[in-house]
Amino acid sequence: MPRAATPTSNRSPYYLTTPIYYVNDRPHIGHCYTTLVGDVASRFARLIGGPERPVFFMTGTDEHAEKVAAAAAKQGMSVQAWADRNAGEFRAAFDALDIRYDDFMRTSQARHKAVAARLIQRLLDQGDIALGDYEGWWDPSQEEYVTESTAKEHDYKSPVTKKPLERRTEQNYFFRLSGAPSRDPSRSYAELLTEHIERTPGFILPEQRKNEVLGRLRQGLNDVPVSRRVKAGDPAAEEGWGILMPGDAEHRVYVWIEALMNYLTGVDEATPGQAGRGVFWREDARVTHLLAKDILWFHAVVWPAMLIALDIPLPTTVYAHAYFVSEGMKMSKSLGNFIEIDRLRAYAEKYSADAVRWYLATQGPLGATDADFAHGRFVEVYNADLANGLGNCASRVGNMIDKYFGGAVPDPRGVHAWTAQTPQGASAYDWPALCREAVEKAESAHAAMDLHGALRAGSELISRVDAFIGETRPFSIAKLADGETVSSGAERMPAKDALAAILYQCAEAVRVATLILSPALPAKTHGLWRAWNCDPTEPDAENPERPRRFRAPLAELAEFGGVYGLRPGAALGKPEAMFMRADPAEAAPGA
Ligand code: MSP
């Protein structure tokens, strides 16, 4: 049975990868989306696990594909120069969205070529890879073979791009996926993988995707080509592009096979400069591959089979999200409706990078159904959640503290719960418990990769604060004369004390909510923490404006009125306006 990485707690090493993207073209919303999800998920892992937890988030580019060489040739550029330029475009796109990764893998780097060659050599030595003849249906747009049944089902057209499939015959090296691992031939890959997928909750997510993979596994497995014959006169080959098959200079390693291996390159301890990264691929680590449904088969079947052959633990989770579509239409070259990075950048300039992050993280296709990027919806979500939600709530609370307490955190005198009297009856707010519940909800949603759910725990806390203000009406209490009293449920207290307790509770609950919201809104929350003198992050010399390490795990940081809480008497300054309301009538930026 294959061993899998089985994380034990919120503190176990956390390794998250995105696909490495082809550099034939510039990035669009799809690439940015997956990488943003990775960024938010890994920021949550750091926040929840605290400073001791090893977290590693890697993205990068896949450079040896035929279509990359073809695009370079069309531009009259060397593949290297073309790949350098586009890899730079990907990095710039991720920067524009405030995405921070721990490593950016490029498959043309020496470290990757070395690791991939080493792993392939092992598979050759063991006999898991061998030379053979192959004839099959080749999908040129996806650079992969599809099975006879898939080809037939799609009328001999690409299941993804609908372009015609080609019949190809070649002598190639194959990975013997149709058989069994050489180190233990008693059970086939099909059996081993089916059993692993069925018995390991969370190995393939979302659940619907798991059933698709199991269905395809029942149709049987074909061998997978792992090499391409080097074509004479191919300029990319002459440039030395790609990875040669160890011991056979006539073959180049098929791009998909080496691309998958990048996930191991990133954490390879023997690679110079990477000491200590081995913790990220051990049985007690949480290893998550994030990708979209288009490339699930490679990640859920081909890659795990190679790992089984190599006797390396399987990843914990292969998470395949759905697609972003544009204004209700599938994005395609022929329709010319790709949402390019320039569009997203224009949105970030107008509404802030955090606002774009929020839309992608909460409205994106993280589940099994596609999601729409539509301007009208963007403005609606922005206004509801950010301008009228978090932004308005934080500024209301800040303004009242400014007006009634001279901008210093009021002293609640230990009163952390309140019962508001409403026309409908008494309504109780036990803030320490509400905050704990929000944290627990965020933690368990994050563990299931439900990032929208995790963020919702923060938004709901903000809504509670709004409701609390509506029910306790601090602005009315402020108008009461000295000597008047207010009921907090069981007891009555002087109006000024009641006002202090209510506003402290509001501000402290907003602080806790911003912790939970911070993985999606790193810049705006950091601005608020600094203004409110409650910055929970460790200083980060590399990026002082955007630290991502926290001083303690979320559960400790979020303790209501605890050591990291707002301190009575401390200055509570005004943050820069968080989110200005957007006018729905205004034209979409960058359109
Ligand atoms: N190079 C391979 C991956 C190798 S991984 C070892 C590849 N590259 S790609 O540039 O085509 O990127 C595919 C990935 O981009 C998808 O799996 C997904 O993560 C992202 N997206 C591309 N289009 C997308 C949408 N329309 N919507 C959401 N994400 C999509 O495949």
Coordinates of C-alpha atoms and ligand atoms in Angstrom, one line a residue:
M1 CA 0.0 0.0 0.0
P2 CA 1.4 3.4 -0.8
R3 CA 2.3 5.5 2.2
A4 CA 0.7 8.9 2.3
A5 CA 1.7 12.1 4.1
T6 CA -0.6 12.2 7.0
P7 CA -0.4 15.4 8.9
T8 CA -1.0 15.2 12.6
S9 CA -1.9 18.8 13.6
N10 CA -2.0 22.5 12.8
R11 CA 1.7 22.5 13.5
S12 CA 2.8 19.9 11.0
P13 CA 5.0 21.0 8.1
Y14 CA 2.8 22.4 5.4
Y15 CA 3.8 22.3 1.7
L16 CA 1.5 23.8 -0.9
T17 CA 2.2 23.8 -4.7
T18 CA 0.5 25.3 -7.7
P19 CA 0.9 23.9 -11.2
I20 CA 3.9 25.3 -12.9
Y21 CA 2.5 27.3 -15.8
Y22 CA 3.5 27.1 -19.5
V23 CA 5.4 30.1 -20.6
N24 CA 4.2 30.1 -24.2
D25 CA 2.0 33.1 -23.3
R26 CA 1.4 35.7 -20.7
P27 CA -0.6 35.0 -17.5
H28 CA -4.3 35.4 -17.3
I29 CA -6.9 35.2 -14.5
G30 CA -6.8 31.4 -14.4
H31 CA -3.1 31.2 -13.5
C32 CA -3.5 34.1 -11.1
Y33 CA -6.5 32.5 -9.5
T34 CA -4.7 29.2 -8.6
T35 CA -1.7 31.0 -7.3
L36 CA -3.8 33.4 -5.3
V37 CA -5.6 30.5 -3.7
G38 CA -2.3 29.0 -2.9
D39 CA -1.2 32.3 -1.3
V40 CA -4.3 32.7 0.8
A41 CA -4.2 29.0 1.9
S42 CA -0.5 29.2 2.9
R43 CA -1.0 32.5 4.7
F44 CA -3.8 30.8 6.6
A45 CA -1.4 27.9 7.4
R46 CA 1.1 30.4 8.8
L47 CA -1.5 32.3 10.8
I48 CA -3.1 29.2 12.2
G49 CA 0.1 27.3 12.9
G50 CA 2.1 30.3 14.3
P51 CA 5.8 31.1 14.0
E52 CA 7.0 27.6 14.7
R53 CA 5.1 25.9 11.9
P54 CA 7.2 25.2 8.8
V55 CA 5.2 26.4 5.7
F56 CA 6.4 26.3 2.2
F57 CA 4.5 27.7 -0.8
M58 CA 5.8 27.1 -4.3
T59 CA 4.7 28.2 -7.7
G60 CA 6.6 28.5 -11.0
T61 CA 6.8 27.9 -14.7
D62 CA 6.9 24.9 -17.0
E63 CA 9.3 25.7 -19.8
H64 CA 10.1 22.6 -21.9
A65 CA 6.8 22.2 -23.7
E66 CA 6.7 22.1 -27.5
K67 CA 4.3 25.0 -27.5
V68 CA 6.8 27.1 -25.6
A69 CA 9.5 26.5 -28.3
A70 CA 6.9 27.1 -31.1
A71 CA 5.9 30.5 -29.5
A72 CA 9.5 31.5 -29.2
A73 CA 10.2 30.5 -32.8
K74 CA 7.3 32.6 -34.0
Q75 CA 8.7 35.6 -32.2
G76 CA 12.1 34.9 -33.6
M77 CA 13.5 34.6 -30.2
S78 CA 15.6 31.9 -28.5
V79 CA 13.5 29.7 -26.2
Q80 CA 15.6 30.8 -23.2
A81 CA 15.0 34.5 -23.9
W82 CA 11.3 33.9 -24.5
A83 CA 11.0 31.8 -21.3
D84 CA 12.9 34.4 -19.3
R85 CA 10.6 37.1 -20.5
N86 CA 7.4 35.2 -19.7
A87 CA 8.5 33.8 -16.4
G88 CA 9.1 37.5 -15.5
E89 CA 5.6 38.3 -16.6
F90 CA 4.2 35.6 -14.3
R91 CA 6.2 36.9 -11.4
A92 CA 5.1 40.5 -12.1
A93 CA 1.5 39.3 -12.3
F94 CA 1.8 37.6 -8.9
D95 CA 3.4 40.7 -7.4
A96 CA 0.6 42.9 -8.6
L97 CA -1.8 40.7 -6.5
D98 CA 0.5 40.8 -3.4
I99 CA 1.1 37.1 -3.8
R100 CA 4.2 35.9 -1.9
Y101 CA 5.7 32.5 -2.6
D102 CA 8.7 30.9 -0.9
D103 CA 10.2 29.6 -4.2
F104 CA 9.6 30.1 -7.9
M105 CA 10.4 27.0 -9.8
R106 CA 11.5 27.2 -13.4
T107 CA 12.0 23.8 -15.0
S108 CA 14.9 25.2 -17.1
Q109 CA 16.9 25.7 -14.0
A110 CA 19.9 23.4 -13.4
R111 CA 18.5 22.2 -10.0
H112 CA 15.3 20.9 -11.7
K113 CA 17.1 19.2 -14.5
A114 CA 19.4 17.4 -12.0
V115 CA 16.6 16.2 -9.8
A116 CA 14.4 15.1 -12.8
A117 CA 17.3 13.2 -14.4
R118 CA 18.1 11.5 -11.1
L119 CA 14.5 10.3 -10.6
I120 CA 14.2 9.1 -14.1
Q121 CA 17.5 7.3 -13.9
R122 CA 16.2 5.4 -10.8
L123 CA 13.0 4.5 -12.6
L124 CA 15.0 3.2 -15.6
D125 CA 17.4 1.2 -13.3
Q126 CA 14.5 -0.4 -11.6
G127 CA 12.8 -1.3 -14.8
D128 CA 9.7 0.9 -14.2
I129 CA 10.6 2.8 -17.4
A130 CA 11.5 0.9 -20.5
L131 CA 11.7 1.4 -24.3
G132 CA 8.8 0.3 -26.4
D133 CA 6.6 1.1 -29.5
Y134 CA 3.6 3.2 -29.0
E135 CA 0.7 4.1 -31.2
G136 CA -2.1 6.3 -29.9
W137 CA -4.3 9.5 -30.1
W138 CA -2.2 12.6 -29.5
D139 CA -3.8 15.8 -28.4
P140 CA -1.4 18.5 -29.8
S141 CA -3.0 21.3 -27.9
Q142 CA -2.6 19.6 -24.5
E143 CA 0.6 17.7 -25.4
E144 CA -0.7 14.4 -24.2
Y145 CA -2.1 11.1 -25.4
V146 CA -5.7 10.4 -24.7
T147 CA -7.1 6.9 -24.4
E148 CA -9.0 5.2 -27.2
S149 CA -12.3 5.5 -25.3
T150 CA -11.8 9.2 -24.5
A151 CA -10.8 9.9 -28.2
K152 CA -14.0 8.1 -29.4
E153 CA -16.2 9.8 -26.8
H154 CA -15.0 13.2 -28.0
D155 CA -15.3 12.4 -31.7
Y156 CA -11.5 12.3 -32.1
K157 CA -11.2 15.9 -31.0
S158 CA -9.4 17.3 -28.0
P159 CA -11.7 17.0 -24.9
V160 CA -10.3 20.3 -23.8
T161 CA -9.8 22.5 -26.9
K162 CA -11.9 20.5 -29.4
K163 CA -9.1 20.6 -31.9
P164 CA -8.6 17.4 -34.0
L165 CA -6.5 14.6 -32.4
E166 CA -3.6 13.2 -34.3
R167 CA -2.7 9.5 -34.8
R168 CA 0.9 9.1 -33.7
T169 CA 3.3 6.2 -33.6
E170 CA 6.6 6.4 -31.9
Q171 CA 9.3 4.5 -30.2
N172 CA 9.5 5.8 -26.8
Y173 CA 10.4 5.2 -23.3
F174 CA 7.3 4.3 -21.3
F175 CA 6.4 4.3 -17.7
R176 CA 4.6 1.0 -17.2
L177 CA 1.5 2.4 -15.7
S178 CA -0.6 -0.5 -17.1
G179 CA 1.4 -2.9 -14.9
A180 CA 2.7 -3.0 -11.3
P181 CA 5.6 -1.3 -9.6
S182 CA 8.8 -3.3 -10.0
R183 CA 9.6 -3.2 -6.4
D184 CA 6.4 -5.1 -5.5
P185 CA 4.7 -6.5 -8.6
S186 CA 2.0 -8.3 -6.6
R187 CA -0.6 -5.5 -7.2
S188 CA -1.2 -3.3 -10.2
Y189 CA -1.1 0.5 -10.1
A190 CA -4.8 0.5 -10.9
E191 CA -5.5 -1.5 -7.8
L192 CA -3.2 0.4 -5.6
L193 CA -4.5 3.7 -6.7
T194 CA -8.1 2.8 -6.6
E195 CA -7.7 1.5 -3.0
H196 CA -5.7 4.6 -1.9
I197 CA -8.3 7.0 -3.4
E198 CA -11.2 5.1 -1.8
R199 CA -9.6 4.7 1.6
T200 CA -7.9 8.1 2.0
P201 CA -10.4 10.9 2.8
G202 CA -9.3 14.1 1.3
F203 CA -6.8 12.6 -1.2
I204 CA -8.7 14.0 -4.1
L205 CA -10.9 17.0 -3.5
P206 CA -13.5 18.2 -4.2
E207 CA -15.4 14.9 -3.8
Q208 CA -17.0 15.0 -7.3
R209 CA -13.5 14.9 -8.8
K210 CA -12.7 11.8 -6.9
N211 CA -15.5 9.9 -8.4
E212 CA -14.5 11.0 -11.9
V213 CA -11.0 9.7 -11.3
L214 CA -12.3 6.4 -9.9
G215 CA -14.5 6.0 -12.9
R216 CA -11.6 6.5 -15.3
L217 CA -9.5 4.1 -13.3
R218 CA -12.1 1.4 -13.8
Q219 CA -11.5 1.7 -17.6
G220 CA -7.9 0.6 -17.1
L221 CA -4.6 2.2 -17.3
N222 CA -2.3 2.7 -20.3
D223 CA 1.5 3.0 -20.2
V224 CA 2.6 6.6 -20.3
P225 CA 5.2 7.9 -22.7
V226 CA 8.1 9.5 -20.9
S227 CA 10.2 10.6 -23.8
R228 CA 10.1 12.3 -27.2
R229 CA 12.5 11.6 -30.0
V230 CA 14.8 14.6 -30.5
K231 CA 14.0 16.0 -34.0
A232 CA 16.9 16.9 -36.2
G233 CA 17.1 20.6 -36.9
D234 CA 14.8 21.5 -34.0
P235 CA 16.1 24.9 -32.9
A236 CA 15.0 24.3 -29.3
A237 CA 16.9 21.0 -29.2
E238 CA 19.9 22.7 -30.7
E239 CA 19.7 25.2 -28.0
G240 CA 19.9 22.4 -25.5
W241 CA 16.3 23.0 -24.4
G242 CA 14.7 20.3 -22.3
I243 CA 16.1 17.3 -20.4
L244 CA 17.7 14.4 -22.2
M245 CA 16.8 10.9 -21.4
P246 CA 19.6 9.6 -19.2
G247 CA 21.9 7.5 -21.3
D248 CA 20.1 8.1 -24.6
A249 CA 20.7 11.5 -26.2
E250 CA 18.2 10.6 -28.9
H251 CA 15.3 11.1 -26.5
R252 CA 14.2 14.1 -24.6
V253 CA 12.1 13.6 -21.4
Y254 CA 8.4 14.2 -22.1
V255 CA 7.5 17.6 -20.6
W256 CA 4.7 16.3 -18.4
I257 CA 6.8 13.7 -16.7
E258 CA 9.6 16.1 -15.7
A259 CA 7.1 18.9 -14.9
L260 CA 5.5 16.8 -12.2
M261 CA 8.9 16.1 -10.6
N262 CA 9.3 19.8 -10.0
Y263 CA 7.3 19.3 -6.8
L264 CA 10.2 17.2 -5.5
T265 CA 12.9 19.5 -6.9
G266 CA 11.6 22.3 -4.7
V267 CA 12.1 20.4 -1.5
D268 CA 15.1 18.4 -2.5
E269 CA 17.7 18.5 0.4
A270 CA 20.6 17.5 -1.8
T271 CA 20.2 20.6 -4.0
P272 CA 22.6 23.4 -2.9
G273 CA 20.8 26.1 -0.9
Q274 CA 17.8 23.9 0.0
A275 CA 19.0 22.3 3.2
G276 CA 16.2 21.8 5.7
R277 CA 13.5 21.5 3.1
G278 CA 13.2 17.8 3.5
V279 CA 10.6 18.3 6.3
F280 CA 8.1 19.3 3.7
W281 CA 7.9 15.9 2.1
R282 CA 7.7 13.4 5.0
E283 CA 4.9 11.3 6.3
D284 CA 4.0 13.8 8.9
A285 CA 3.8 16.7 6.5
R286 CA 0.7 18.1 4.8
V287 CA 1.4 18.2 1.1
T288 CA -1.2 19.8 -1.1
H289 CA -1.1 20.1 -4.9
L290 CA -3.5 22.7 -6.0
L291 CA -4.6 22.8 -9.7
A292 CA -7.6 22.9 -11.9
K293 CA -9.7 20.0 -13.3
D294 CA -7.9 20.1 -16.7
I295 CA -4.8 18.4 -15.2
L296 CA -6.2 16.3 -12.5
W297 CA -5.4 12.9 -14.1
F298 CA -1.7 13.7 -14.2
H299 CA -1.7 14.7 -10.6
A300 CA -4.1 12.1 -9.1
V301 CA -2.9 9.1 -11.1
V302 CA 0.3 9.5 -13.1
W303 CA 2.2 11.3 -10.4
P304 CA 1.2 9.1 -7.5
A305 CA 2.0 6.1 -9.6
M306 CA 5.5 7.4 -10.2
L307 CA 5.9 8.1 -6.5
I308 CA 4.8 4.6 -5.6
A309 CA 7.4 3.3 -8.0
L310 CA 10.0 5.5 -6.3
D311 CA 8.8 4.5 -2.8
I312 CA 8.2 8.1 -1.9
P313 CA 5.1 9.1 0.2
L314 CA 2.1 10.3 -1.7
P315 CA 0.8 13.9 -1.3
T316 CA -1.9 14.4 1.3
T317 CA -4.3 16.2 -1.1
V318 CA -4.7 16.8 -4.8
Y319 CA -7.2 19.6 -5.0
A320 CA -8.7 20.3 -8.4
H321 CA -10.8 23.4 -8.6
A322 CA -13.1 24.4 -11.5
Y323 CA -12.7 27.2 -14.0
F324 CA -13.1 30.9 -14.1
V325 CA -15.3 32.0 -17.0
S326 CA -15.6 35.6 -18.2
E327 CA -19.0 37.4 -18.1
G328 CA -20.7 34.0 -18.4
M329 CA -18.6 32.7 -21.3
K330 CA -15.8 30.2 -21.4
M331 CA -12.5 32.0 -22.0
S332 CA -10.8 31.1 -25.3
K333 CA -8.4 32.4 -27.8
S334 CA -11.0 32.4 -30.5
L335 CA -13.4 34.5 -28.5
G336 CA -10.6 36.7 -27.4
N337 CA -12.2 37.1 -24.0
F338 CA -9.4 36.0 -21.7
I339 CA -9.2 38.2 -18.6
E340 CA -5.6 39.1 -18.9
I341 CA -3.3 40.2 -16.1
D342 CA -3.6 43.8 -17.4
R343 CA -7.3 43.8 -16.6
L344 CA -6.7 42.5 -13.1
R345 CA -4.0 45.1 -12.6
A346 CA -6.4 47.8 -13.6
Y347 CA -8.9 46.5 -11.0
A348 CA -6.2 46.4 -8.4
E349 CA -5.2 50.0 -9.1
K350 CA -8.8 51.2 -8.9
Y351 CA -10.1 49.1 -6.0
S352 CA -6.8 47.9 -4.4
A353 CA -5.1 44.5 -4.7
D354 CA -6.8 43.3 -1.6
A355 CA -10.2 43.9 -3.3
V356 CA -9.2 41.8 -6.3
R357 CA -7.9 39.1 -3.9
W358 CA -11.1 39.2 -2.0
Y359 CA -13.2 38.7 -5.1
L360 CA -11.1 35.9 -6.4
A361 CA -10.9 34.1 -3.0
T362 CA -14.6 34.3 -2.2
Q363 CA -16.2 34.2 -5.6
G364 CA -13.8 31.9 -7.4
P365 CA -14.3 28.3 -8.7
L366 CA -12.7 26.6 -5.7
G367 CA -15.4 24.0 -5.7
A368 CA -16.6 21.8 -8.6
T369 CA -18.5 24.4 -10.5
D370 CA -17.2 27.1 -12.7
A371 CA -17.4 30.7 -11.5
D372 CA -17.9 34.0 -13.4
F373 CA -15.7 37.0 -13.4
A374 CA -18.3 39.7 -14.1
H375 CA -17.8 43.4 -13.4
G376 CA -21.3 44.0 -12.0
R377 CA -20.8 41.2 -9.5
F378 CA -17.3 42.5 -8.6
V379 CA -18.8 45.9 -7.6
E380 CA -21.6 44.2 -5.7
V381 CA -19.3 42.0 -3.6
Y382 CA -16.8 44.8 -3.1
N383 CA -19.5 47.2 -1.8
A384 CA -21.2 44.6 0.4
D385 CA -18.3 42.8 2.0
L386 CA -15.5 45.4 1.9
A387 CA -16.8 49.0 1.7
N388 CA -20.1 48.5 3.6
G389 CA -18.9 45.5 5.6
L390 CA -15.4 45.5 7.1
G391 CA -14.4 49.1 6.0
N392 CA -17.5 50.8 7.3
C393 CA -17.6 48.8 10.6
A394 CA -14.0 49.5 11.4
S395 CA -14.3 53.2 10.7
R396 CA -17.6 53.5 12.7
V397 CA -16.0 51.9 15.7
G398 CA -12.8 54.0 15.3
N399 CA -14.7 57.2 14.9
M400 CA -16.8 56.6 18.0
I401 CA -13.7 55.8 20.0
D402 CA -12.1 59.0 18.7
K403 CA -15.1 61.1 19.5
Y404 CA -16.0 59.7 22.9
F405 CA -12.6 58.6 24.2
G406 CA -10.2 60.9 22.5
G407 CA -8.9 58.1 20.3
A408 CA -7.7 55.9 23.2
V409 CA -8.8 52.3 23.6
P410 CA -11.6 52.5 26.3
D411 CA -11.4 50.4 29.4
P412 CA -14.1 47.7 29.5
R413 CA -13.2 46.9 33.2
G414 CA -13.3 43.3 32.4
V415 CA -16.8 43.3 30.9
H416 CA -16.5 41.1 27.8
A417 CA -20.1 40.1 27.3
W418 CA -23.2 42.0 26.9
T419 CA -26.9 41.5 26.7
A420 CA -28.7 44.0 24.5
Q421 CA -32.3 44.8 25.1
T422 CA -34.1 44.8 21.7
P423 CA -37.8 45.2 20.9
Q424 CA -37.7 41.5 20.1
G425 CA -36.2 40.6 23.5
A426 CA -32.8 40.1 25.0
S427 CA -29.9 39.3 22.7
A428 CA -26.7 38.0 24.3
Y429 CA -23.2 38.6 23.0
D430 CA -20.5 36.5 24.6
W431 CA -17.6 37.9 22.7
P432 CA -14.8 35.6 24.0
A433 CA -17.0 32.6 22.9
L434 CA -18.0 34.2 19.6
C435 CA -14.3 34.8 18.8
R436 CA -13.3 31.3 19.7
E437 CA -16.1 29.9 17.5
A438 CA -15.0 32.1 14.6
V439 CA -11.4 30.9 15.0
E440 CA -12.5 27.2 15.1
K441 CA -14.7 27.7 12.1
A442 CA -11.9 29.3 10.1
E443 CA -9.4 26.5 11.2
S444 CA -11.7 23.6 10.1
A445 CA -12.7 25.3 6.9
H446 CA -9.1 25.9 6.0
A447 CA -8.2 22.3 6.8
A448 CA -10.8 21.3 4.2
M449 CA -9.5 23.9 1.7
D450 CA -12.8 25.8 2.0
L451 CA -11.2 29.2 2.0
H452 CA -14.4 31.1 1.4
G453 CA -15.8 29.4 4.5
A454 CA -12.7 30.3 6.5
L455 CA -13.0 34.0 5.4
R456 CA -16.7 34.0 6.1
A457 CA -16.0 33.3 9.7
G458 CA -14.3 36.7 9.8
S459 CA -17.0 38.5 7.8
E460 CA -19.7 37.0 10.1
L461 CA -17.9 38.4 13.1
I462 CA -18.0 41.9 11.4
S463 CA -21.8 41.4 10.9
R464 CA -22.2 40.6 14.5
V465 CA -20.4 43.8 15.5
D466 CA -22.7 45.8 13.2
A467 CA -25.8 44.1 14.7
F468 CA -24.4 44.8 18.2
I469 CA -24.0 48.5 17.5
G470 CA -27.5 48.5 16.1
E471 CA -28.9 46.9 19.2
T472 CA -26.9 48.7 21.9
R473 CA -26.8 52.1 20.1
P474 CA -23.6 53.5 21.7
F475 CA -24.2 56.8 20.0
S476 CA -27.4 57.2 22.0
I477 CA -25.7 56.1 25.3
A478 CA -23.1 58.8 24.6
K479 CA -25.9 61.4 24.8
L480 CA -27.0 60.3 28.3
A481 CA -26.3 62.7 31.2
D482 CA -23.7 61.8 33.9
G483 CA -25.2 59.8 36.6
E484 CA -27.6 57.9 34.2
T485 CA -27.2 54.1 34.0
V486 CA -27.5 51.5 31.3
S487 CA -28.4 47.8 31.7
S488 CA -25.9 45.2 30.4
G489 CA -28.3 42.4 31.2
A490 CA -28.1 41.4 34.8
E491 CA -26.5 44.6 36.1
R492 CA -26.7 48.3 35.5
M493 CA -23.7 50.5 35.1
P494 CA -23.0 54.2 34.7
A495 CA -23.5 55.3 31.1
K496 CA -19.8 56.2 30.5
D497 CA -18.7 52.7 31.7
A498 CA -21.3 51.0 29.5
L499 CA -20.1 53.0 26.5
A500 CA -16.5 52.0 27.2
A501 CA -17.4 48.4 27.5
I502 CA -19.5 48.4 24.4
L503 CA -16.9 50.1 22.2
Y504 CA -14.1 48.0 23.6
Q505 CA -16.0 44.9 22.7
C506 CA -16.7 46.3 19.2
A507 CA -13.1 47.2 18.6
E508 CA -11.7 44.0 20.0
A509 CA -14.1 41.9 17.9
V510 CA -13.1 43.8 14.8
R511 CA -9.4 43.1 15.6
V512 CA -10.1 39.3 15.9
A513 CA -12.1 39.5 12.6
T514 CA -9.3 41.1 10.8
L515 CA -6.9 38.3 11.9
I516 CA -9.2 35.8 10.2
L517 CA -9.6 38.1 7.1
S518 CA -5.9 38.8 6.8
P519 CA -4.9 36.0 4.5
A520 CA -7.1 37.5 1.8
L521 CA -6.6 41.2 2.8
P522 CA -3.0 41.3 3.9
A523 CA -2.4 45.0 3.1
K524 CA -5.6 46.5 4.5
T525 CA -5.5 44.5 7.7
H526 CA -1.9 45.3 8.3
G527 CA -2.7 49.0 7.9
L528 CA -5.5 48.7 10.5
W529 CA -3.3 46.8 13.0
R530 CA -0.6 49.4 12.7
A531 CA -3.1 52.3 13.2
W532 CA -4.7 50.5 16.1
N533 CA -1.4 49.5 17.8
C534 CA -2.1 45.8 17.7
D535 CA 0.2 44.5 14.9
P536 CA 0.5 40.7 15.5
T537 CA 3.1 40.1 12.9
E538 CA 6.8 39.6 13.2
P539 CA 8.9 42.3 11.5
D540 CA 10.0 41.2 8.1
A541 CA 13.2 42.7 6.8
E542 CA 12.5 41.3 3.3
N543 CA 9.2 42.9 3.0
P544 CA 8.4 45.4 5.8
E545 CA 5.1 46.5 4.4
R546 CA 3.8 42.9 4.0
P547 CA 4.9 40.6 6.8
R548 CA 3.4 37.2 6.8
R549 CA 4.8 35.6 10.0
F550 CA 2.7 36.0 13.1
R551 CA 3.9 36.2 16.7
A552 CA 1.7 33.3 17.9
P553 CA -0.8 30.8 16.5
L554 CA -4.2 32.3 15.6
A555 CA -6.0 30.8 18.6
E556 CA -3.7 32.7 20.9
L557 CA -3.7 35.9 18.9
A558 CA -7.5 35.9 18.8
E559 CA -8.0 35.4 22.5
F560 CA -10.5 38.2 23.3
G561 CA -8.9 40.8 25.6
G562 CA -5.8 38.5 25.8
V563 CA -2.1 39.3 25.7
Y564 CA -2.4 40.3 22.0
G565 CA -5.6 42.1 22.5
L566 CA -6.3 45.9 22.4
R567 CA -4.8 47.5 25.5
P568 CA -7.0 50.1 27.3
G569 CA -5.4 53.5 27.1
A570 CA -3.4 52.7 24.0
A571 CA -3.8 55.0 21.0
L572 CA -6.3 53.8 18.4
G573 CA -5.4 55.9 15.4
K574 CA -7.3 56.2 12.2
P575 CA -6.2 53.8 9.4
E576 CA -6.2 55.2 5.9
A577 CA -9.7 54.8 4.4
M578 CA -9.9 51.0 3.9
F579 CA -12.3 50.7 1.0
M580 CA -14.1 53.6 -0.7
R581 CA -17.6 52.8 -1.9
A582 CA -17.7 51.9 -5.6
D583 CA -20.2 53.4 -8.0
P584 CA -21.9 50.5 -9.9
A585 CA -22.6 52.8 -12.8
E586 CA -18.9 53.3 -13.5
A587 CA -17.3 51.5 -16.4
A588 CA -15.2 48.4 -15.8
P589 CA -11.5 49.3 -15.4
G590 CA -9.2 48.1 -18.1
A591 CA -12.0 46.8 -20.4
Ligands
MSP1 N1 2.3 23.2 -17.4 C1 1.1 22.5 -17.1 C2 1.1 22.1 -15.6 C3 2.2 21.3 -15.1 S1 2.1 21.0 -13.4 C4 3.2 19.9 -13.1 C5 -0.1 23.3 -17.4 N2 0.1 24.7 -17.5 S2 -1.0 25.8 -17.8 O1 -0.3 27.0 -18.0 O2 -1.9 25.3 -18.8 O3 -1.8 26.0 -16.5 C6 -2.9 25.2 -16.2 C7 -3.5 25.6 -14.9 O4 -3.8 27.1 -14.9 C8 -4.8 25.0 -14.4 O5 -4.6 23.7 -13.9 C9 -5.3 26.0 -13.4 O6 -4.5 25.9 -12.3 C10 -4.9 27.3 -14.1 N3 -6.0 27.7 -15.0 C11 -5.9 27.9 -16.4 N4 -7.1 28.3 -16.9 C12 -8.0 28.5 -15.8 C13 -9.3 29.0 -15.7 N5 -10.0 29.4 -16.7 N6 -9.8 29.1 -14.5 C14 -9.1 28.7 -13.3 N7 -7.9 28.2 -13.4 C15 -7.3 27.9 -14.7 O7 -1.2 22.8 -17.5

